[in-house]
mmCIF file of C-alpha atoms in Angstrom:
data_model
loop_
_atom_site.group_PDB
_atom_site.id
_atom_site.type_symbol
_atom_site.label_atom_id
_atom_site.label_comp_id
_atom_site.label_asym_id
_atom_site.label_seq_id
_atom_site.Cartn_x
_atom_site.Cartn_y
_atom_site.Cartn_z
ATOM 1 C CA ARG A 1 -110.632 61.534 -1.745
ATOM 2 C CA PHE A 2 -108.745 60.817 1.459
ATOM 3 C CA ALA A 3 -105.385 61.493 0.097
ATOM 4 C CA GLY A 4 -104.719 64.440 2.246
ATOM 5 C CA THR A 5 -105.791 62.383 5.321
ATOM 6 C CA PRO A 6 -103.192 61.125 7.841
ATOM 7 C CA MET A 7 -103.365 57.687 8.733
ATOM 8 C CA ASN A 8 -101.632 54.584 9.811
ATOM 9 C CA GLU A 9 -101.496 51.264 7.956
ATOM 10 C CA ARG A 10 -104.183 49.497 9.768
ATOM 11 C CA GLN A 11 -106.465 52.719 8.865
ATOM 12 C CA VAL A 12 -105.219 52.715 5.172
ATOM 13 C CA LYS A 13 -106.166 48.798 5.262
ATOM 14 C CA LEU A 14 -109.390 49.382 7.051
ATOM 15 C CA LEU A 15 -110.271 52.160 4.229
ATOM 16 C CA ASN A 16 -109.119 49.840 1.336
ATOM 17 C CA ARG A 17 -111.351 46.995 2.567
ATOM 18 C CA LEU A 18 -114.376 49.528 2.579
ATOM 19 C CA LEU A 19 -113.391 50.700 -0.697
ATOM 20 C CA GLU A 20 -113.319 47.104 -2.332
ATOM 21 C CA GLY A 21 -116.902 46.570 -0.221
ATOM 22 C CA LEU A 22 -116.509 44.666 2.903
ATOM 23 C CA GLU A 23 -118.851 41.931 3.286
ATOM 24 C CA GLY A 24 -121.473 42.714 6.244
ATOM 25 C CA LYS A 25 -121.252 45.867 8.640
ATOM 26 C CA LEU A 26 -118.256 47.123 10.013
ATOM 27 C CA THR A 27 -117.898 46.578 13.474
ATOM 28 C CA THR A 28 -114.741 47.255 16.164
ATOM 29 C CA ARG A 29 -114.693 43.654 16.893
ATOM 30 C CA LYS A 30 -114.959 42.562 13.315
ATOM 31 C CA TRP A 31 -111.851 45.298 12.765
ATOM 32 C CA ALA A 32 -110.151 43.835 15.341
ATOM 33 C CA ALA A 33 -110.250 40.337 14.171
ATOM 34 C CA MET A 34 -109.429 41.452 10.590
ATOM 35 C CA ALA A 35 -106.186 43.635 11.724
ATOM 36 C CA LYS A 36 -105.291 41.320 14.116
ATOM 37 C CA CYS A 37 -105.139 43.815 16.802
ATOM 38 C CA SER A 38 -107.016 44.360 20.505
ATOM 39 C CA PRO A 39 -110.117 45.726 20.267
ATOM 40 C CA ASP A 40 -109.207 48.885 22.056
ATOM 41 C CA THR A 41 -106.722 49.288 19.198
ATOM 42 C CA ALA A 42 -109.490 48.503 16.535
ATOM 43 C CA LEU A 43 -111.634 51.640 18.455
ATOM 44 C CA ARG A 44 -108.964 53.698 18.576
ATOM 45 C CA ASP A 45 -108.065 53.183 14.553
ATOM 46 C CA ILE A 46 -112.141 53.675 13.930
ATOM 47 C CA SER A 47 -112.691 56.937 16.290
ATOM 48 C CA GLU A 48 -109.805 58.562 14.541
ATOM 49 C CA LEU A 49 -111.314 57.960 11.431
ATOM 50 C CA VAL A 50 -114.878 59.312 12.397
ATOM 51 C CA ALA A 51 -112.855 62.209 13.991
ATOM 52 C CA ARG A 52 -111.239 62.866 10.496
ATOM 53 C CA GLY A 53 -114.449 62.346 8.279
ATOM 54 C CA VAL A 54 -113.735 59.645 6.882
ATOM 55 C CA LEU A 55 -116.025 57.346 8.677
ATOM 56 C CA ARG A 56 -119.617 57.943 10.482
ATOM 57 C CA ARG A 57 -121.491 56.224 13.005
ATOM 58 C CA ALA A 58 -124.090 54.202 11.353
ATOM 59 C CA ALA A 59 -126.103 52.779 14.162
ATOM 60 C CA PRO A 60 -126.778 53.871 18.009
ATOM 61 C CA GLY A 61 -124.304 53.159 20.569
ATOM 62 C CA GLY A 62 -123.572 49.713 22.380
ATOM 63 C CA ARG A 63 -123.156 46.602 21.007
ATOM 64 C CA SER A 64 -125.096 47.361 17.404
ATOM 65 C CA THR A 65 -122.920 50.244 16.760
ATOM 66 C CA HIS A 66 -121.504 49.980 12.915
ATOM 67 C CA TYR A 67 -119.754 52.266 10.763
ATOM 68 C CA GLU A 68 -119.871 52.980 7.209
ATOM 69 C CA LEU A 69 -118.033 55.512 4.819
ATOM 70 C CA GLU A 70 -118.801 59.255 5.050
ATOM 71 C CA GLU A 71 -120.339 60.486 1.930
ATOM 72 C CA PRO A 72 -118.410 63.345 0.428
ATOM 73 C CA VAL A 73 -119.930 66.809 0.537
ATOM 74 C CA THR A 74 -120.682 68.603 -2.397
ATOM 75 C CA GLY A 75 -121.004 72.213 -2.779
ATOM 76 C CA ASP A 76 -123.773 71.461 -5.394
ATOM 77 C CA ARG A 77 -126.826 71.996 -3.376
ATOM 78 C CA THR A 78 -130.061 72.938 -5.385
#
């Protein structure tokens, strides 16, 4: 589903963790700890995936912001 989407190694790891069933909600703080990177790098990784339509923001901004996989859009809307 995301085969044509350019991603770095951390982003591929993030996507795999989400597809395998990440425990709890994905936040930039959680991703920074899992990827062993800075919070700024984690935010960049997630923001790029949001911009590419892989992830979506699931909660309003601020400390409660978390992200989910974007559901695929199907052409069958009846």
